[in-house]
PDB file of C-alpha atoms and ligand atoms in Angstrom:
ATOM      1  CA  UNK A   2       5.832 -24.362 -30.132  1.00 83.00           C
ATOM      2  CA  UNK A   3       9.259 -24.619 -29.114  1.00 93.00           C
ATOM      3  CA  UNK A   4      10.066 -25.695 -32.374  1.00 95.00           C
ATOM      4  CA  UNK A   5       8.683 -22.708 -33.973  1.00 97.00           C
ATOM      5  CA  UNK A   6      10.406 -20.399 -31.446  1.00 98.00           C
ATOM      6  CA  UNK A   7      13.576 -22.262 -32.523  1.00 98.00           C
ATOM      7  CA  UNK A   8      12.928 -21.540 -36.054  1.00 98.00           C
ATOM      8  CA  UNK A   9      12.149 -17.944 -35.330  1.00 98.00           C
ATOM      9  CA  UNK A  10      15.275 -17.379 -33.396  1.00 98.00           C
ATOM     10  CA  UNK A  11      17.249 -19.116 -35.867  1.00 98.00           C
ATOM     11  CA  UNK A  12      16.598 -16.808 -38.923  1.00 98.00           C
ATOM     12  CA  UNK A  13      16.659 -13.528 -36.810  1.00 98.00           C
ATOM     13  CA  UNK A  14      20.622 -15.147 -36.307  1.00 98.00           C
ATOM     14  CA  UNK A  15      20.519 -15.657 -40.083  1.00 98.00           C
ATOM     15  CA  UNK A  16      20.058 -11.830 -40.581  1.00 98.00           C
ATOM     16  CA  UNK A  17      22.683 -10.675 -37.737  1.00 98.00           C
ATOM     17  CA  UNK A  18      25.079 -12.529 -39.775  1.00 98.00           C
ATOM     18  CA  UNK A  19      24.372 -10.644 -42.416  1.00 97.00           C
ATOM     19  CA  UNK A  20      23.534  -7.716 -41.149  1.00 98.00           C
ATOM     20  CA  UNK A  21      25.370  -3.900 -42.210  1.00 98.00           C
ATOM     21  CA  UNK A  22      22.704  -1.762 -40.580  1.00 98.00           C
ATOM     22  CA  UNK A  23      25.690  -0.270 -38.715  1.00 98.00           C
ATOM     23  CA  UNK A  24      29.162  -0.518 -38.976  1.00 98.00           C
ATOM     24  CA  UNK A  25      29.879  -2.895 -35.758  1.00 98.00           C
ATOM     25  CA  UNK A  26      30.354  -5.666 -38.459  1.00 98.00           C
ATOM     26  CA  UNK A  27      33.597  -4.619 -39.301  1.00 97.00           C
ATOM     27  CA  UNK A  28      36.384  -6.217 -38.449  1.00 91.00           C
ATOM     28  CA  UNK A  29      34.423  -9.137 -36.129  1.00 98.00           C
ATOM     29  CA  UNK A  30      35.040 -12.386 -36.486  1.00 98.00           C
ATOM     30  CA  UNK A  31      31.737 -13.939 -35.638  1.00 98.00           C
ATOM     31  CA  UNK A  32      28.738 -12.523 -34.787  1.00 98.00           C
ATOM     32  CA  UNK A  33      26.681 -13.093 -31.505  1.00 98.00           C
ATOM     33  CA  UNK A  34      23.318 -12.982 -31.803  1.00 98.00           C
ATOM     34  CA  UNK A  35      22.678 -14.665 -28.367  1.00 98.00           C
ATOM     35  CA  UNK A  36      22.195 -18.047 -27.062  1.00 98.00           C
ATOM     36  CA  UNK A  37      19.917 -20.406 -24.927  1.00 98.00           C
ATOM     37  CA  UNK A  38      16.213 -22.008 -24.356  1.00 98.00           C
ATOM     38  CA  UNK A  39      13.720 -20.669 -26.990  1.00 98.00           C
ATOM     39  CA  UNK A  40      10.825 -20.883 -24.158  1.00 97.00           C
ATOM     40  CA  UNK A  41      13.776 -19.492 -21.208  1.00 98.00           C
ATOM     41  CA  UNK A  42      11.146 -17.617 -18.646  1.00 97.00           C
ATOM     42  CA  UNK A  43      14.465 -15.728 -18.007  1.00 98.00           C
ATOM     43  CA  UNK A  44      16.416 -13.641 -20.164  1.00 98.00           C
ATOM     44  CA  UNK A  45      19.423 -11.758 -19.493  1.00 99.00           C
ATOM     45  CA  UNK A  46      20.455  -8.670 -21.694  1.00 99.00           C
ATOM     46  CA  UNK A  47      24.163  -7.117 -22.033  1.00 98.00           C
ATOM     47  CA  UNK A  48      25.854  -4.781 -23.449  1.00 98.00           C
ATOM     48  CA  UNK A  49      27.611  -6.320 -26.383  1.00 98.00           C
ATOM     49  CA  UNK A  50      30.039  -9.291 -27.665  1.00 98.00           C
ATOM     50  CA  UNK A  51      33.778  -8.764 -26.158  1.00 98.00           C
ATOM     51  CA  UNK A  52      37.233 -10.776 -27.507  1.00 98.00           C
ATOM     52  CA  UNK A  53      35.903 -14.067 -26.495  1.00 98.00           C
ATOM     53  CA  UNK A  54      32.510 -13.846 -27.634  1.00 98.00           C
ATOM     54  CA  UNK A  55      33.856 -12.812 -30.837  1.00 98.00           C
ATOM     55  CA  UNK A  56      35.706 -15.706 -31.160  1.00 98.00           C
ATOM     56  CA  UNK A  57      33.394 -18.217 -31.062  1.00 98.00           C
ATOM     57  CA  UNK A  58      29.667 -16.759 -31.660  1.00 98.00           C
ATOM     58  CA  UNK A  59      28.419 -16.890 -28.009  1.00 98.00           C
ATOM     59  CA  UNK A  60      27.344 -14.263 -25.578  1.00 98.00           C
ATOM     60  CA  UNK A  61      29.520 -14.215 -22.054  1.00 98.00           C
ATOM     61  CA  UNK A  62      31.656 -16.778 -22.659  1.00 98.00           C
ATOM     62  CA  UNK A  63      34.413 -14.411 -21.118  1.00 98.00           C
ATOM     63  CA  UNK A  64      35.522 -13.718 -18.121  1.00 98.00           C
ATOM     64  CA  UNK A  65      32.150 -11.496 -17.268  1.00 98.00           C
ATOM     65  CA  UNK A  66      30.645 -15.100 -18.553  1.00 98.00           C
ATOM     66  CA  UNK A  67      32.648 -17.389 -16.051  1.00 98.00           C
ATOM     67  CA  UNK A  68      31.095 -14.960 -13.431  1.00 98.00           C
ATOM     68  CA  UNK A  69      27.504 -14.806 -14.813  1.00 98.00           C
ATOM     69  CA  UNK A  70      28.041 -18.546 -14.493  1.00 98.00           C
ATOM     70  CA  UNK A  71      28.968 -18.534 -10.647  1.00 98.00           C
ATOM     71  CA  UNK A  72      26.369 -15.689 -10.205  1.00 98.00           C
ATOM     72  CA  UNK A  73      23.657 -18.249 -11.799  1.00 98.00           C
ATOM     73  CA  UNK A  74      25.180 -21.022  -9.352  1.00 98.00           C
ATOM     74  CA  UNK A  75      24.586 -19.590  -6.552  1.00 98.00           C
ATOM     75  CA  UNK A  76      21.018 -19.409  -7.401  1.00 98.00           C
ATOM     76  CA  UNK A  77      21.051 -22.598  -9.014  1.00 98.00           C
ATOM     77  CA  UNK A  78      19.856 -21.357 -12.577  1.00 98.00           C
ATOM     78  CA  UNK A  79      20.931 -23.707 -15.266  1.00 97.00           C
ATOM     79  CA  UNK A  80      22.459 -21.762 -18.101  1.00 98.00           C
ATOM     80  CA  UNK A  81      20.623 -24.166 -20.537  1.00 97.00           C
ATOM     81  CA  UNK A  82      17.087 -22.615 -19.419  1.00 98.00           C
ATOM     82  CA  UNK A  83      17.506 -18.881 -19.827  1.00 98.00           C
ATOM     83  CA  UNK A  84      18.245 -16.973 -23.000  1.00 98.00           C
ATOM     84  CA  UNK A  85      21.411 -14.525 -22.981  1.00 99.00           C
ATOM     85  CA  UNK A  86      21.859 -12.060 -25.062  1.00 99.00           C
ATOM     86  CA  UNK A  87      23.259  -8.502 -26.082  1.00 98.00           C
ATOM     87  CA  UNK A  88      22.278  -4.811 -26.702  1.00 98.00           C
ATOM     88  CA  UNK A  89      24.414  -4.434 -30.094  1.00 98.00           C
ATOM     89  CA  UNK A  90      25.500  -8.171 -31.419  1.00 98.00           C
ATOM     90  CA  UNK A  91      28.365  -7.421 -33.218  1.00 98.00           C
ATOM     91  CA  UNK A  92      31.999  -6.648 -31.126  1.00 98.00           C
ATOM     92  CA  UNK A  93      32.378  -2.842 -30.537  1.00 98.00           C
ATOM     93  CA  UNK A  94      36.004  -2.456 -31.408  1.00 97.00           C
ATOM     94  CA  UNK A  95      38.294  -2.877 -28.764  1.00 95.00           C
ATOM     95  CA  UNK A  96      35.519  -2.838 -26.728  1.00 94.00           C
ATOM     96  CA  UNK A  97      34.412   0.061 -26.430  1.00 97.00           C
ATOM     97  CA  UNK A  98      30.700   1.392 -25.246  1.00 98.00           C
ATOM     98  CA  UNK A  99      27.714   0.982 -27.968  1.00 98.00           C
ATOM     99  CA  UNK A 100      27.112   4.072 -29.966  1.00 98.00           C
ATOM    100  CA  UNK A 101      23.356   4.966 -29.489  1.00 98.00           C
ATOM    101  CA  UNK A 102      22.880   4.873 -33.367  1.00 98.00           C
ATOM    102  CA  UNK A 103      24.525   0.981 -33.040  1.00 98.00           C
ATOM    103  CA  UNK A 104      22.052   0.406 -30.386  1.00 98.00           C
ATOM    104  CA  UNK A 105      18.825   1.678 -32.123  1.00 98.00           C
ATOM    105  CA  UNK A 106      20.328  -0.245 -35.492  1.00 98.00           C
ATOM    106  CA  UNK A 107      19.947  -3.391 -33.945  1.00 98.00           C
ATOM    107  CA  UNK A 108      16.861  -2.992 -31.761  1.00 98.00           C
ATOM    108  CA  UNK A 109      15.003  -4.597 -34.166  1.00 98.00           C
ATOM    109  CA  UNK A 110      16.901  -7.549 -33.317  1.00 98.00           C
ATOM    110  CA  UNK A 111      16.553  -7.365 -30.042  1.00 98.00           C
ATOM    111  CA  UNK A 112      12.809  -6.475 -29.738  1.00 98.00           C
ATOM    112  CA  UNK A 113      12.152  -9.798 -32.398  1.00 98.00           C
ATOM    113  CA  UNK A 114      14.182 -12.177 -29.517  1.00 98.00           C
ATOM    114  CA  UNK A 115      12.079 -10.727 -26.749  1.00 98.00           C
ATOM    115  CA  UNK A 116       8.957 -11.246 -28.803  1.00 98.00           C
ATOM    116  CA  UNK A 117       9.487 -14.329 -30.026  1.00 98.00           C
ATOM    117  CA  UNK A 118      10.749 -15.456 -26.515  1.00 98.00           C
ATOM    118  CA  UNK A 119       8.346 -13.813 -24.567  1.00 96.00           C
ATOM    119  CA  UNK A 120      10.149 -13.941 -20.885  1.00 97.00           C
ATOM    120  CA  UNK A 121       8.384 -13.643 -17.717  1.00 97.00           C
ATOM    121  CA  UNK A 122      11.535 -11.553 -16.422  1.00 98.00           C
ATOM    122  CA  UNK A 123      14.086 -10.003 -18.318  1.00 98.00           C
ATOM    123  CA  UNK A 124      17.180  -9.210 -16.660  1.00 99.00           C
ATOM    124  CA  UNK A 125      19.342  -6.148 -17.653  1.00 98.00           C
ATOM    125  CA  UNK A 126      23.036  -6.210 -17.172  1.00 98.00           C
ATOM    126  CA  UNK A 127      24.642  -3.118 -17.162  1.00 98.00           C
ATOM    127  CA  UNK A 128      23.758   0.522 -17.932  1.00 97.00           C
ATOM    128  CA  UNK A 129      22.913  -0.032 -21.405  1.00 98.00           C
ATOM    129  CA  UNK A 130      20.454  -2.544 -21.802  1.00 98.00           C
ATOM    130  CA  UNK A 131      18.546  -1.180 -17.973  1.00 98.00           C
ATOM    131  CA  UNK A 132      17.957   2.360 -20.385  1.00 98.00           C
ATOM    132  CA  UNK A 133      15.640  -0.039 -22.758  1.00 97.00           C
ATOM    133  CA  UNK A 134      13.462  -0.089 -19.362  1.00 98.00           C
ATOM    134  CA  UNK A 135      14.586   2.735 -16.999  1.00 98.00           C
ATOM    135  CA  UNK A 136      15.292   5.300 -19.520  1.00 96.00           C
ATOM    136  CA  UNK A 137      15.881   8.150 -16.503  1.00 97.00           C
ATOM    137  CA  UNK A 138      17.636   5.098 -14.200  1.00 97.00           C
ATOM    138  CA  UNK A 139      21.088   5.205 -12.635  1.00 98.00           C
ATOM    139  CA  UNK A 140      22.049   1.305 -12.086  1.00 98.00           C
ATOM    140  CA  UNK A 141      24.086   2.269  -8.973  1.00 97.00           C
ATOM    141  CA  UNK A 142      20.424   3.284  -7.369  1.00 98.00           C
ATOM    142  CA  UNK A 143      17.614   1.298  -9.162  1.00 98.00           C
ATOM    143  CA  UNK A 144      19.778  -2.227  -9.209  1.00 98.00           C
ATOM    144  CA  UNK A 145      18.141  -4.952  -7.954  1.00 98.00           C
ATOM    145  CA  UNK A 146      14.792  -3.503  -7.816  1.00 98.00           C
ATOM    146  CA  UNK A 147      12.665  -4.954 -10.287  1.00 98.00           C
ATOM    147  CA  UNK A 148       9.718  -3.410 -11.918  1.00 98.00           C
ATOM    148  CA  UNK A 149       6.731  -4.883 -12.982  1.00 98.00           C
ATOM    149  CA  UNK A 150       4.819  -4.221 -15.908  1.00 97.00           C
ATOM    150  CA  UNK A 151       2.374  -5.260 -18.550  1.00 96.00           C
ATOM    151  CA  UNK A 152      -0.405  -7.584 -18.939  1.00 95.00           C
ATOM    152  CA  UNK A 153       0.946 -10.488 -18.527  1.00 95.00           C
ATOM    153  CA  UNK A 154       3.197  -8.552 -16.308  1.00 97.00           C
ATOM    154  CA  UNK A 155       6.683  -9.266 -16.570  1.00 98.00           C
ATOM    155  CA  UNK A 156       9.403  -8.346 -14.136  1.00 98.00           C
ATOM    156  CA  UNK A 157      12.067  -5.643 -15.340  1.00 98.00           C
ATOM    157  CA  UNK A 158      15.353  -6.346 -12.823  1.00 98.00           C
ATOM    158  CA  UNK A 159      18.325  -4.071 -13.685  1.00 98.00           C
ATOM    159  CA  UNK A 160      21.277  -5.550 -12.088  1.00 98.00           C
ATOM    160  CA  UNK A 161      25.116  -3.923 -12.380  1.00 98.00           C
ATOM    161  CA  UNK A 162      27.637  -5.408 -15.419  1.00 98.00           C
ATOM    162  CA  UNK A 163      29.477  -8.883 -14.775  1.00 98.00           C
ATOM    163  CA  UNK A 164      32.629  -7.045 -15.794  1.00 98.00           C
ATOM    164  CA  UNK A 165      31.946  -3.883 -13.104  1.00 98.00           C
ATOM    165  CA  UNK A 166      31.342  -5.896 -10.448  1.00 98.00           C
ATOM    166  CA  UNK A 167      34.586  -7.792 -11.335  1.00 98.00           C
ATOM    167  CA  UNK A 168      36.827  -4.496 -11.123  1.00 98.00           C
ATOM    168  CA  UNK A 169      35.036  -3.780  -7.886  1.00 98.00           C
ATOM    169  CA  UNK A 170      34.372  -5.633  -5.139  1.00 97.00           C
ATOM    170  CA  UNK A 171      31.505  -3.461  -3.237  1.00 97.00           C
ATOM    171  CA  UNK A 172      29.326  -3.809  -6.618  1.00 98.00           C
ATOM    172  CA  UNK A 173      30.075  -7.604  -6.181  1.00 98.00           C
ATOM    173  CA  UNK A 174      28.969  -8.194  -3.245  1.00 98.00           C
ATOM    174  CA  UNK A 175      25.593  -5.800  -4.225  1.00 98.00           C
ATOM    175  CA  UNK A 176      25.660  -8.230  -7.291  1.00 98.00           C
ATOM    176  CA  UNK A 177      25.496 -11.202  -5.368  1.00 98.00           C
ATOM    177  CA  UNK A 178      22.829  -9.749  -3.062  1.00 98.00           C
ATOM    178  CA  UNK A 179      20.970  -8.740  -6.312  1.00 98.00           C
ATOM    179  CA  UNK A 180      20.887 -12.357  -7.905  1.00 98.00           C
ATOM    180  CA  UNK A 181      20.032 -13.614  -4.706  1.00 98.00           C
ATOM    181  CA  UNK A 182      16.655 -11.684  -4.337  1.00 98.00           C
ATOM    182  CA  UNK A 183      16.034 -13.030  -8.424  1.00 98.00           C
ATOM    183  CA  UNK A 184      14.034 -16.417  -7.280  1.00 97.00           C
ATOM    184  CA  UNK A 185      11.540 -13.662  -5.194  1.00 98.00           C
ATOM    185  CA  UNK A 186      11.111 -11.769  -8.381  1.00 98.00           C
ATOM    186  CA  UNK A 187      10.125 -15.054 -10.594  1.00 97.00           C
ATOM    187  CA  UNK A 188       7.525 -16.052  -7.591  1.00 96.00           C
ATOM    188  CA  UNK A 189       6.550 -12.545  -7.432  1.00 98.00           C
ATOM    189  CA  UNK A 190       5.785 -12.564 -11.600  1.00 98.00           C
ATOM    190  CA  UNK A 191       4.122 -16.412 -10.219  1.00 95.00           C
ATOM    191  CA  UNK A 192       2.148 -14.833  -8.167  1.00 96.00           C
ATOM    192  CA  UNK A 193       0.704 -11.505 -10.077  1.00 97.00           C
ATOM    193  CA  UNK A 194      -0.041 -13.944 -12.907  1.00 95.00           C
ATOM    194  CA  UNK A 195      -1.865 -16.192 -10.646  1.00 95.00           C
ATOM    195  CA  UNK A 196      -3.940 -13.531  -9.692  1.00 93.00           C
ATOM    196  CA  UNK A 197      -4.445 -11.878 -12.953  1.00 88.00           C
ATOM    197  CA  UNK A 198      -5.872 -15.364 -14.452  1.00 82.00           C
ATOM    198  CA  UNK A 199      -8.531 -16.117 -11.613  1.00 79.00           C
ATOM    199  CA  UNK A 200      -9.498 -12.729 -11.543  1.00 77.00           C
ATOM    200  CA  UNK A 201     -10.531 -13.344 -15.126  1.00 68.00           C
ATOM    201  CA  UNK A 202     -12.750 -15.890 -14.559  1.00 55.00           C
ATOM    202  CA  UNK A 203     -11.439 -17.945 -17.596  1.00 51.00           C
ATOM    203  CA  UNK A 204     -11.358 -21.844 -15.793  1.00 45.00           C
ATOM    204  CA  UNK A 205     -11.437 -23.549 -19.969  1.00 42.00           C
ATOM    205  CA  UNK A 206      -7.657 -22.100 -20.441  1.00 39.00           C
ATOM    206  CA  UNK A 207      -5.623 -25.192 -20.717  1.00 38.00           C
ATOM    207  CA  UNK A 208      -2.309 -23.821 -22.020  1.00 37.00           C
ATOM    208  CA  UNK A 209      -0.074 -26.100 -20.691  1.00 37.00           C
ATOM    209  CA  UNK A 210       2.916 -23.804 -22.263  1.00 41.00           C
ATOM    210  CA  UNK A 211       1.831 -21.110 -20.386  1.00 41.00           C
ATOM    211  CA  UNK A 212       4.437 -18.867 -18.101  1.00 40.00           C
ATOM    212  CA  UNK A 213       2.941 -20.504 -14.685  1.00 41.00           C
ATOM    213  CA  UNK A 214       4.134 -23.855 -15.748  1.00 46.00           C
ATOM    214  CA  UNK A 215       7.618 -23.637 -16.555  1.00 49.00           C
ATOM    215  CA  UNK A 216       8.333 -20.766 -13.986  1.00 56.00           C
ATOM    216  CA  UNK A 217       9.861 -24.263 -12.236  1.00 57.00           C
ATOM    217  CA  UNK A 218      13.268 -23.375 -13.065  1.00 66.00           C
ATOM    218  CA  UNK A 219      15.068 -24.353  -9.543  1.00 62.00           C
TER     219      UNK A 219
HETATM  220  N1  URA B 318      29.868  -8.458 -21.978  1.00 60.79           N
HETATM  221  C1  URA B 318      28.619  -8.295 -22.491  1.00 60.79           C
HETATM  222  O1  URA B 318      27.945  -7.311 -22.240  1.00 60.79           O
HETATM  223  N2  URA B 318      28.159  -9.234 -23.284  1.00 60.79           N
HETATM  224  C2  URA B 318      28.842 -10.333 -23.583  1.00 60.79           C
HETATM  225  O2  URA B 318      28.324 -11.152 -24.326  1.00 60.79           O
HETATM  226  C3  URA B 318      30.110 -10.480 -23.017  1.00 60.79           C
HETATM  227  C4  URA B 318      30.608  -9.539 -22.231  1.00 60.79           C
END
């Protein structure tokens, strides 16, 4: 199981590499098709590769990525167990903001990872990635509210940019409230699931890879 998701994930990487659906390819050095546990319960979404990431293949390995690593400390998250990823997986130049045509280009991408992943909570970073979920949302008054959806649900928790809460230190300290509340989302998702399976009166399932079982991530 894990292996396959390993496989799956690998070739979707295979294609990024080679991808020219849009122009983002230009001019990048590597590019970053995202990185972590094929089963995570947890994955993170961006926006897209910066300087760093460039460099060496890997999302938020930055300065936005040394604070998505203290944000995930103070929770206690292991990197190693969640999948992180990006919007657009090639470097906008000089950074700029994905182009909605970059964006839709490599959704396919993105909607394979999720798939093949299959998350109990995804968590959006930034503006661009929350519109995938809260089309009509403004981050600075739907972050850290999650939204559950689906069958099995799964929690949707928009949460503000590494790099904006960075630059300023009121949306840091919302940040830090935000990833705080992230351990009641997962039991919440726990919990919903619990109640979803008994309800269904299905006592033979013995999926042992199932969600409830490795939502143990603390
Ligand atoms: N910012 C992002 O949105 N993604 C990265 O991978 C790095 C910085």
């Amino acid at each position: 199981m894990t292996e396959d998701r390993a496989a799956a994930l690998k070739k979707i990487a295979e294609e990024v590499r080679t991808c020219t659906r849009c122009p983002l390819y230009q001019g990048t050095t590597n590019p970053v098709p995202g990185a972590g546990h094929p089963d995570a319960e947890i994955m993170f979404i961006g926006e897209g590769p910066g300087f760093y990431e460039d460099k060496q293949g890997l999302p938020f390995v930055g300065r936005s990525g040394n604070y998505l690593n203290e944000l995930l400390r103070i929770i206690n998250l292991d990197r190693q167990k969640v999948f992180i990823t990006n919007v657009v997986k090639h470097r906008p130049p000089e950074n700029r903001d994905p182009q909605p045509d970059e964006i839709l280009a490599c959704k396919p991408y993105l909607d394979q990872q999720i798939e093949i992943i299959n998350p109990a909570v995804i968590v959006t970073l930034g503006r661009f990635s929350m519109a995938r979920y809260f089309p009509d949302g403004k981050i600075s008054r739907i972050h850290g509210q999650p939204k559950f959806m689906g069958d099995p649900v799964i929690a949707y928790y928009p949460l503000f940019h590494p790099a904006a809460a960075l630059r300023n230190p009121e949306l840091r300290k919302a940040m830090e409230a935000d990833i705080k509340r992230l351990p009641d989302v997962i039991a919440e998702v726990q919990k919903r699931r619990a109640s979803t399976s008994s309800n269904a009166d299905d006592s033979s399932d013995s999926n042992n890879d199932g969600p409830m079982q490795q939502l143990s991530l603390f």
